[in-house]
XYZ file of C-alpha atoms in Angstrom:
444
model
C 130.687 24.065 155.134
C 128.092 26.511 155.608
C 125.097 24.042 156.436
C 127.814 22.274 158.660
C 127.993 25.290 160.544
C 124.322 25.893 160.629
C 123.179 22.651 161.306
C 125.487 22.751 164.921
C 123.705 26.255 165.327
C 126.836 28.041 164.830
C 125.903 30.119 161.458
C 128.866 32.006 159.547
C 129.103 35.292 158.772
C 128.773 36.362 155.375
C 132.359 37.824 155.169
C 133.675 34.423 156.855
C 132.066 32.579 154.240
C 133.820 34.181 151.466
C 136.972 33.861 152.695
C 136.730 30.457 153.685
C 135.283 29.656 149.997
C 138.434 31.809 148.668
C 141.026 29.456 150.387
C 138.492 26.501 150.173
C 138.364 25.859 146.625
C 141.677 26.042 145.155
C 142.780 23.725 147.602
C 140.051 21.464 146.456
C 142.671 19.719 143.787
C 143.806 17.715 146.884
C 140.168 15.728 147.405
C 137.163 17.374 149.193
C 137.348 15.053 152.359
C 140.900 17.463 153.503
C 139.785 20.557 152.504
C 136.523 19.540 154.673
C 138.387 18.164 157.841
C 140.875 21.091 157.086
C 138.222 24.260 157.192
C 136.297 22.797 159.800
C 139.583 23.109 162.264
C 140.380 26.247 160.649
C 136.508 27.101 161.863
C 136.409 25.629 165.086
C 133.543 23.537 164.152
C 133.973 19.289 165.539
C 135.446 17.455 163.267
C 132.866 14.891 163.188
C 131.123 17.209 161.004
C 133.044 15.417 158.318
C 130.691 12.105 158.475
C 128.326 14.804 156.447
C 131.064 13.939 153.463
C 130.817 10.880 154.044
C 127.037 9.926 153.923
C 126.790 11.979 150.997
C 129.901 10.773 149.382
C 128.092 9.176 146.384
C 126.795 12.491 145.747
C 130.125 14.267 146.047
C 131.774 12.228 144.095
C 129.274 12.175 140.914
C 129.303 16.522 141.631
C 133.176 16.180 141.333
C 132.957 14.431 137.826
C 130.571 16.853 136.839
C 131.912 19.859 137.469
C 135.483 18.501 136.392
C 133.562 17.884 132.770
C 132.246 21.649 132.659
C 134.887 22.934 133.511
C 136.963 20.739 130.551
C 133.933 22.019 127.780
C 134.282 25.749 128.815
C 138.262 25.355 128.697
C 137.870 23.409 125.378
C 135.311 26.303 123.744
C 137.517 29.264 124.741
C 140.961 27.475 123.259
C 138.774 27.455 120.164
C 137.321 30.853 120.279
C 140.643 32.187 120.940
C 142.660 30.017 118.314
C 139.772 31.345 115.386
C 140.261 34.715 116.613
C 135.940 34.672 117.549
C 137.024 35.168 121.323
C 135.123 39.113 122.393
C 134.105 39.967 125.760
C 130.323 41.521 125.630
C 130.369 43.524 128.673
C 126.207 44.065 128.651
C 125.272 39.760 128.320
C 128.609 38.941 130.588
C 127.230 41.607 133.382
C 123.654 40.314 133.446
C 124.908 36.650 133.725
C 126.778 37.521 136.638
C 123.939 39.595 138.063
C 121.349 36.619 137.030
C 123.338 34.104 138.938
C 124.579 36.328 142.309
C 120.808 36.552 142.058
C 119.897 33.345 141.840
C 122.444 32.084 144.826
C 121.184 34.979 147.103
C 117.901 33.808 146.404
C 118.219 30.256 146.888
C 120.487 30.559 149.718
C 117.562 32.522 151.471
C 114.794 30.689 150.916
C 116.990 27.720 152.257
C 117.484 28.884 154.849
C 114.037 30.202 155.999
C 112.579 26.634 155.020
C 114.466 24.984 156.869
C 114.488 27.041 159.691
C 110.656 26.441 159.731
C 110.600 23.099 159.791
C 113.373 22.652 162.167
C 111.894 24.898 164.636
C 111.749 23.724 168.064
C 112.958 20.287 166.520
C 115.980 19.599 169.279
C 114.781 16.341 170.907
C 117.749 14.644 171.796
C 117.440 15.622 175.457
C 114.582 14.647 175.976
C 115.196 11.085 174.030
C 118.263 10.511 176.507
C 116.434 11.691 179.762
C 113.217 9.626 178.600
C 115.275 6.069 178.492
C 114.403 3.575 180.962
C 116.194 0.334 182.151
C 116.400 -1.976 179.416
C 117.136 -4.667 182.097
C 113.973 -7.013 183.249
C 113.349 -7.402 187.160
C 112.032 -5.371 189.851
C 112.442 -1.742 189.826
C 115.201 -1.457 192.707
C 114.358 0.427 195.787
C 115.570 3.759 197.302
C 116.990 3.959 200.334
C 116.842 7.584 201.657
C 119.346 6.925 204.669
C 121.870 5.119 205.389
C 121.779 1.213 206.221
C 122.987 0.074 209.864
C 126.825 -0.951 209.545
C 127.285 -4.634 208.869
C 129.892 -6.987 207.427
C 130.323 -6.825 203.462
C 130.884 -10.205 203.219
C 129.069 -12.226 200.054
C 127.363 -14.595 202.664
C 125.676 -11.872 204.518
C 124.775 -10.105 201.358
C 122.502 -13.216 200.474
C 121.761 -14.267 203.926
C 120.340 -10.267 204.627
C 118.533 -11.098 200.987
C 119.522 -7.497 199.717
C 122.320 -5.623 197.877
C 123.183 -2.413 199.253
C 124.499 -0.492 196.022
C 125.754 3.158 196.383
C 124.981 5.180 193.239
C 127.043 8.641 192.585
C 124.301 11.246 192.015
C 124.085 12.960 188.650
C 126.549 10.815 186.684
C 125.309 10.845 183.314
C 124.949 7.864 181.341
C 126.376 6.232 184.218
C 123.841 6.700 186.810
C 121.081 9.909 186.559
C 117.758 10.475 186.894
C 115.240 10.415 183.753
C 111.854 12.347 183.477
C 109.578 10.172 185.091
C 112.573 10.741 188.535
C 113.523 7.309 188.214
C 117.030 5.788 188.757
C 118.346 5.246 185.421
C 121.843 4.574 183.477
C 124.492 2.206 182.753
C 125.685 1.420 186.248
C 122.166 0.835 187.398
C 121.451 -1.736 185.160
C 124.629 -3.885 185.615
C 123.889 -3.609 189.597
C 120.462 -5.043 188.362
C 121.986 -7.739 186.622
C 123.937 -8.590 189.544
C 121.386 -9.021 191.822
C 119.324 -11.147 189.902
C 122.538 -13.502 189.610
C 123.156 -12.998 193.534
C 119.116 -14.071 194.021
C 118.712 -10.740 195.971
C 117.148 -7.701 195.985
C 118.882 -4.208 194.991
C 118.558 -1.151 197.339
C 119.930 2.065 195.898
C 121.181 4.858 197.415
C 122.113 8.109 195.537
C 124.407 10.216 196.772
C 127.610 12.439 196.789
C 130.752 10.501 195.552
C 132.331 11.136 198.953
C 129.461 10.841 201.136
C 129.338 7.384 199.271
C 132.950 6.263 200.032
C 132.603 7.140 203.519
C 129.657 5.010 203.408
C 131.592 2.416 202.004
C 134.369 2.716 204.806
C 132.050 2.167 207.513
C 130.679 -1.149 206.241
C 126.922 0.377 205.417
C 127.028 0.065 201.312
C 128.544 -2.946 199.766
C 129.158 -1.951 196.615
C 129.670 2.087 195.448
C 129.398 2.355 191.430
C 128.355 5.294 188.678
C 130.902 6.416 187.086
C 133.914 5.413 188.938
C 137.408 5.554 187.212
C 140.008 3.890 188.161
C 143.306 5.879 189.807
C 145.628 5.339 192.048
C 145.022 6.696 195.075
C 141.445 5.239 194.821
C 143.286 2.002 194.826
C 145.086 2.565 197.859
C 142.214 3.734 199.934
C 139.554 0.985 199.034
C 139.014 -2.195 197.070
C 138.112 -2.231 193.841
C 136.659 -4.520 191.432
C 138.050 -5.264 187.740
C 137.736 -3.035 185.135
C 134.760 -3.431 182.878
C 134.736 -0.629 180.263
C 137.610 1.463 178.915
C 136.914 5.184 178.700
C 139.188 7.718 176.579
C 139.333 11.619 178.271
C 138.129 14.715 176.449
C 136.894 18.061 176.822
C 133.222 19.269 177.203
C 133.615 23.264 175.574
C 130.873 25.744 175.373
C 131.005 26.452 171.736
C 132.655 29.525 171.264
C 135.869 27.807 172.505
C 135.971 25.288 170.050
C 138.006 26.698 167.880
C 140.593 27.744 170.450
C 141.128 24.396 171.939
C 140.631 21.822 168.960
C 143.692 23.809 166.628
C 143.397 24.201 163.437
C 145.361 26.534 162.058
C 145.939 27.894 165.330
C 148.427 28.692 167.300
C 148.219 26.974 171.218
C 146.738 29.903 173.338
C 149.128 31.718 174.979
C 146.919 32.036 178.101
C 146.570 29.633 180.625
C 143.609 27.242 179.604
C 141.350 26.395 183.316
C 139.732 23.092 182.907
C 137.301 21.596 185.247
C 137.731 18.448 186.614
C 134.625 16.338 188.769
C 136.647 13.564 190.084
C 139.349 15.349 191.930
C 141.318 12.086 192.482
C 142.228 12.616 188.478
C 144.252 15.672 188.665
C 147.858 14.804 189.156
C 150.880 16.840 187.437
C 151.445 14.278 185.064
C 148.137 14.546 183.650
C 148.427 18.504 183.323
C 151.768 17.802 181.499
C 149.726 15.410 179.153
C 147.098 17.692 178.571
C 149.621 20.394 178.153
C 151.486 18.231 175.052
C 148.218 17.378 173.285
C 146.654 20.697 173.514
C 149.887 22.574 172.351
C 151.763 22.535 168.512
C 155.014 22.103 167.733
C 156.987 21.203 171.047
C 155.172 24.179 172.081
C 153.222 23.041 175.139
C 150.358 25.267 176.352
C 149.808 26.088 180.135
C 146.759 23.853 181.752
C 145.464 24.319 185.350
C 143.355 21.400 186.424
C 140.678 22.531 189.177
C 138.290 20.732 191.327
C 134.588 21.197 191.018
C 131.576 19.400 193.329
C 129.979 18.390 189.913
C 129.795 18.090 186.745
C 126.438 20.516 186.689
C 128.634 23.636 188.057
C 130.567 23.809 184.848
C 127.720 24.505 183.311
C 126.502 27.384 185.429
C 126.937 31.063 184.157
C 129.682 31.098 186.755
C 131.399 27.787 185.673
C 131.502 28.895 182.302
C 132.892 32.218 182.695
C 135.361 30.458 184.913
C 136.433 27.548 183.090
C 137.520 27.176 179.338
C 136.183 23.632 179.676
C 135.408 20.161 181.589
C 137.725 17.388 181.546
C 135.344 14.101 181.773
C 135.260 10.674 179.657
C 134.214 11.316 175.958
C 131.924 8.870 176.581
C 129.944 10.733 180.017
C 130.674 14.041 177.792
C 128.337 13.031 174.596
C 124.924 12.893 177.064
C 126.556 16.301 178.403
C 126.749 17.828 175.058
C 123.277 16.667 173.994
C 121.437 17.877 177.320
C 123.568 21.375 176.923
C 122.712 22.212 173.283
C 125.300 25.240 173.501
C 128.647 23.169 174.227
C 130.646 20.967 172.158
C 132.564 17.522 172.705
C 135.929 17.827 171.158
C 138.329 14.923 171.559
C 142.149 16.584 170.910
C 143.551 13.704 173.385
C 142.386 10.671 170.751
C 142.890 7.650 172.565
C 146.380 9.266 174.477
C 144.685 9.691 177.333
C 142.546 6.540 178.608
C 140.931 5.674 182.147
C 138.588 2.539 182.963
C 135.644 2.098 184.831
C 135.869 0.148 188.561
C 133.313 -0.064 191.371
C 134.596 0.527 194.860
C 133.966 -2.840 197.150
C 132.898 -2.617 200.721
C 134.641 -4.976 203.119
C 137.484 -7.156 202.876
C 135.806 -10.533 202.016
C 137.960 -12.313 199.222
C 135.083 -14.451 198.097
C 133.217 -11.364 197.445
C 135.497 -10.086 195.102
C 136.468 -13.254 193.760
C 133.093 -13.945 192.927
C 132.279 -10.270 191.263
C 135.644 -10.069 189.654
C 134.399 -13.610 187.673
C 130.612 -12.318 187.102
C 132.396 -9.022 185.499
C 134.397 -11.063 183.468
C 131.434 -13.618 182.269
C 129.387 -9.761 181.580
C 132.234 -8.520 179.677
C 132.727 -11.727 177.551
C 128.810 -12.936 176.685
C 128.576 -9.351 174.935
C 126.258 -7.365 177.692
C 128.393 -4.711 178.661
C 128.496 -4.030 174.811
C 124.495 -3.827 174.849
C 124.704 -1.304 177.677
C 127.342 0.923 176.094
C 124.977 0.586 172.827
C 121.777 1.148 174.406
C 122.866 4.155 177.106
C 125.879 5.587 175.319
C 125.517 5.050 171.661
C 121.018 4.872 171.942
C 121.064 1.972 169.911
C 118.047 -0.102 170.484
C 119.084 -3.378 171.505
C 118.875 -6.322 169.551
C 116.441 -9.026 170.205
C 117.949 -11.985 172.138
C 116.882 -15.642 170.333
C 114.367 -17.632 172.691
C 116.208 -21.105 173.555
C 112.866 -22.936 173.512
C 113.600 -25.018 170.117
C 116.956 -25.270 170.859
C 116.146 -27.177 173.778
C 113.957 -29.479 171.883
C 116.898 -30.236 169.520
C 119.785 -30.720 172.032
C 117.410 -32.385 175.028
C 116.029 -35.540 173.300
C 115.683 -37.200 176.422
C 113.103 -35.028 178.134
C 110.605 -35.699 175.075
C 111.284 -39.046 175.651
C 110.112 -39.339 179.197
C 107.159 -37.252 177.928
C 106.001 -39.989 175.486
C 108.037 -38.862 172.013
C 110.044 -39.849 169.354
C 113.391 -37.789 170.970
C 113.414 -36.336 167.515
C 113.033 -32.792 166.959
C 110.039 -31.900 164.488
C 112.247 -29.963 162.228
C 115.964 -30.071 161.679
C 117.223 -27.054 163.553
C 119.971 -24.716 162.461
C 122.982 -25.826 163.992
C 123.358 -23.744 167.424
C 126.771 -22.666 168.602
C 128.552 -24.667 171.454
C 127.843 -21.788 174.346
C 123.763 -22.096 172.808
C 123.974 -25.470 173.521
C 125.519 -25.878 176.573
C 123.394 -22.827 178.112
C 120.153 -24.710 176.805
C 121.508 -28.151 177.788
């Protein structure tokens, strides 16, 4: 528990150490992976501390045995001393023991920690590996558009008779759509509307803005599409067309780290005062969403009190005034993990688990059926061949992506006919391995 705490830069105090070691180990009789996942509520520390027990289970668990067999011999040798009457405390030996081994703890426990503060100095590079990725999508770098595009019909024949896409990007919607180091156009969002434009035979033109500016935009027939970020609600459905879902998000809370403890439980109590969370997308607050919050955040049919308010960003919540302001920022756990890694000194806690789901949409220009017809089926095809699972690995989860196979001896094996028109056998010079039925029919 201690290099838990320490390794989230959150160190305890020597006084909270010992009394979370004096309630920690008796309760220890009931397996190490609840006490763990216990005292790090009781803390305030994120419970996904506990894959620490995990990857060193193996270790845990031989520790367990042995300190379950000392603990059996010095049991077994002081029965005996006691039963042949040999059992005498000597004070002097059984004080310089104690002395020898408080000494050898403090001692340890020191040098510990200064090595490894050493050589973890200045170590923090998960910033700068998120803000460093680039598109992981082949193609033409898409262009910028600074203004706005003359109004025109969103209809999917103009968009490839005009030979460009006119995509809408909200600004600052990390992993979504951001900016990386080298001030290109990066994220999840950008590389679909890549994707889609190479399927369209078009070019893409971005243009980063506001979310409203963007959806005004959008009404007046000078974007086509508006992505980054966008969740799916209600009243956005009413006031333009969207697309089909294409990724499932689950809500949590982005807390500066001093307010973990309040707001993930634990042994506490729900606060008594009413908890201010911030909240990007305005078109998310609704009362039934407070009362949600309210249930999951409070203990015992006690609910606790949750005001939802609007800011113009995410960014503002991490201000000096946003965070005297707030207690934290509603946003999708999945937006609030790049959040947490490029603001070392917050926290992503999920108390809502998966109670409390959106989805992401992109807002369509126009009213042209065909157009939405024909993006609701490419979505679908996306979803299904596995790609939107690459780009929640690669931007989301910074998994490299896996290499794609090259069709080229596939194509040999399942089109005989071409070598025979070229002068061969129509035989393939090995025997292939045999290729699934969407291999073959994409290569055939």
């Amino acid at each position: 528990m201690p290099f838990s705490a320490w390794y989230v830069d959150r160190s305890l105090e020597p006084l909270t150490t010992a009394q979370m070691l004096l309630s920690a180990i008796p309760a220890t009789v009931s397996g190490v992976k609840a006490v763990v996942r216990q005292e790090l509520m009781n803390l305030g520390l994120p419970i996904d501390l506990l894959q620490l027990v995990y990857v060193n289970g193996e270790w845990l668990y031989r520790f367990e045995k042995v300190l379950g067999l000392e603990g059996l011999v010095v049991l077994a040798v002081l029965v005996y001393a006691q039963g042949v009457g040999s059992l005498r405390l000597r004070f002097i030996p059984a004080l310089a023991g104690l002395c020898s081994a408080a000494a050898l703890t403090l001692g340890l426990g020191w040098g510990s920690q200064i090595a490894l503060a050493n050589a973890l100095k200045d170590s923090y590079r998960n910033d700068d590996r998120l803000l460093a990725l680039s598109s992981n999508r082949s193609g033409m770098k898409p262009a910028e558009r600074r203004s706005a595009w003359p109004a025109a019909p969103v209809t999917l024949q103009m968009i490839q008779a005009r030979g460009v896409l006119r995509a809408g990007v909200q600004r600052d919607a990390l992993p979504w759509s951001y900016r990386n180091t080298k001030g290109d156009l990066v994220g999840f969002d950008v590389d679909l509307l890549k994707s889609l434009a190479k399927n369209l035979g078009v070019r893409l033109e971005l243009r980063e803005a506001p979310l409203k500016q963007l959806e005004a935009e959008l009404d007046q027939g000078e974007l086509d599409l508006v992505a980054g970020g966008i969740q799916n609600t209600p009243t956005r459905a009413v006031h333009h067309e969207l697309s089909r879902s294409y990724q499932a998000l689950n809500l949590a809370l982005v807390v500066t780290d001093d307010r973990v403890r309040e707001l993930q439980g634990g042994n506490q109590s729900p606060p008594r005062r009413t908890i201010t969370l911030a909240v990007a997308d305005e078109l998310l607050i609704s009362y039934g969403l407070e009362a949600q919050i309210s249930k999951s955040l409070g203990e015992a049919g006690q609910r606790a009190r949750v005001v939802l308010v609007p800011i113009a960003s995410n960014e503002a919540f991490f201000t000096t005034e946003g965070q005297r302001s707030f207690d934290g920022l509603l946003v999708p756990a999945e937006a609030g993990a790049g959040l947490a890694v490029i603001h070392p000194r917050t926290t992503l806690i999920t108390p809502f688990g998966r109670e409390l789901s959106s989805e992401l949409v992109w807002m369509v220009g126009g009213r042209d059926a065909g157009f939405r017809r024909y993006l609701n089926g490419w979505l679908t095809r996306e979803i299904s061949l596995g790609r939107i699972q690459e780009l929640f690995n690669y931007w989301i989860l910074l998994k490299p992506l896996l290499l794609r196979p090259q069709p080229a001896i596939k194509q040999q094996a399942c089109s005989p006919n071409r070598q025979r028109r070229a002068g061969g056998t129509g035989r393939p010079p090995f025997r292939p391995r045999r290729a699934s039925p969407r291999a073959a029919a994409c290569c055939c």
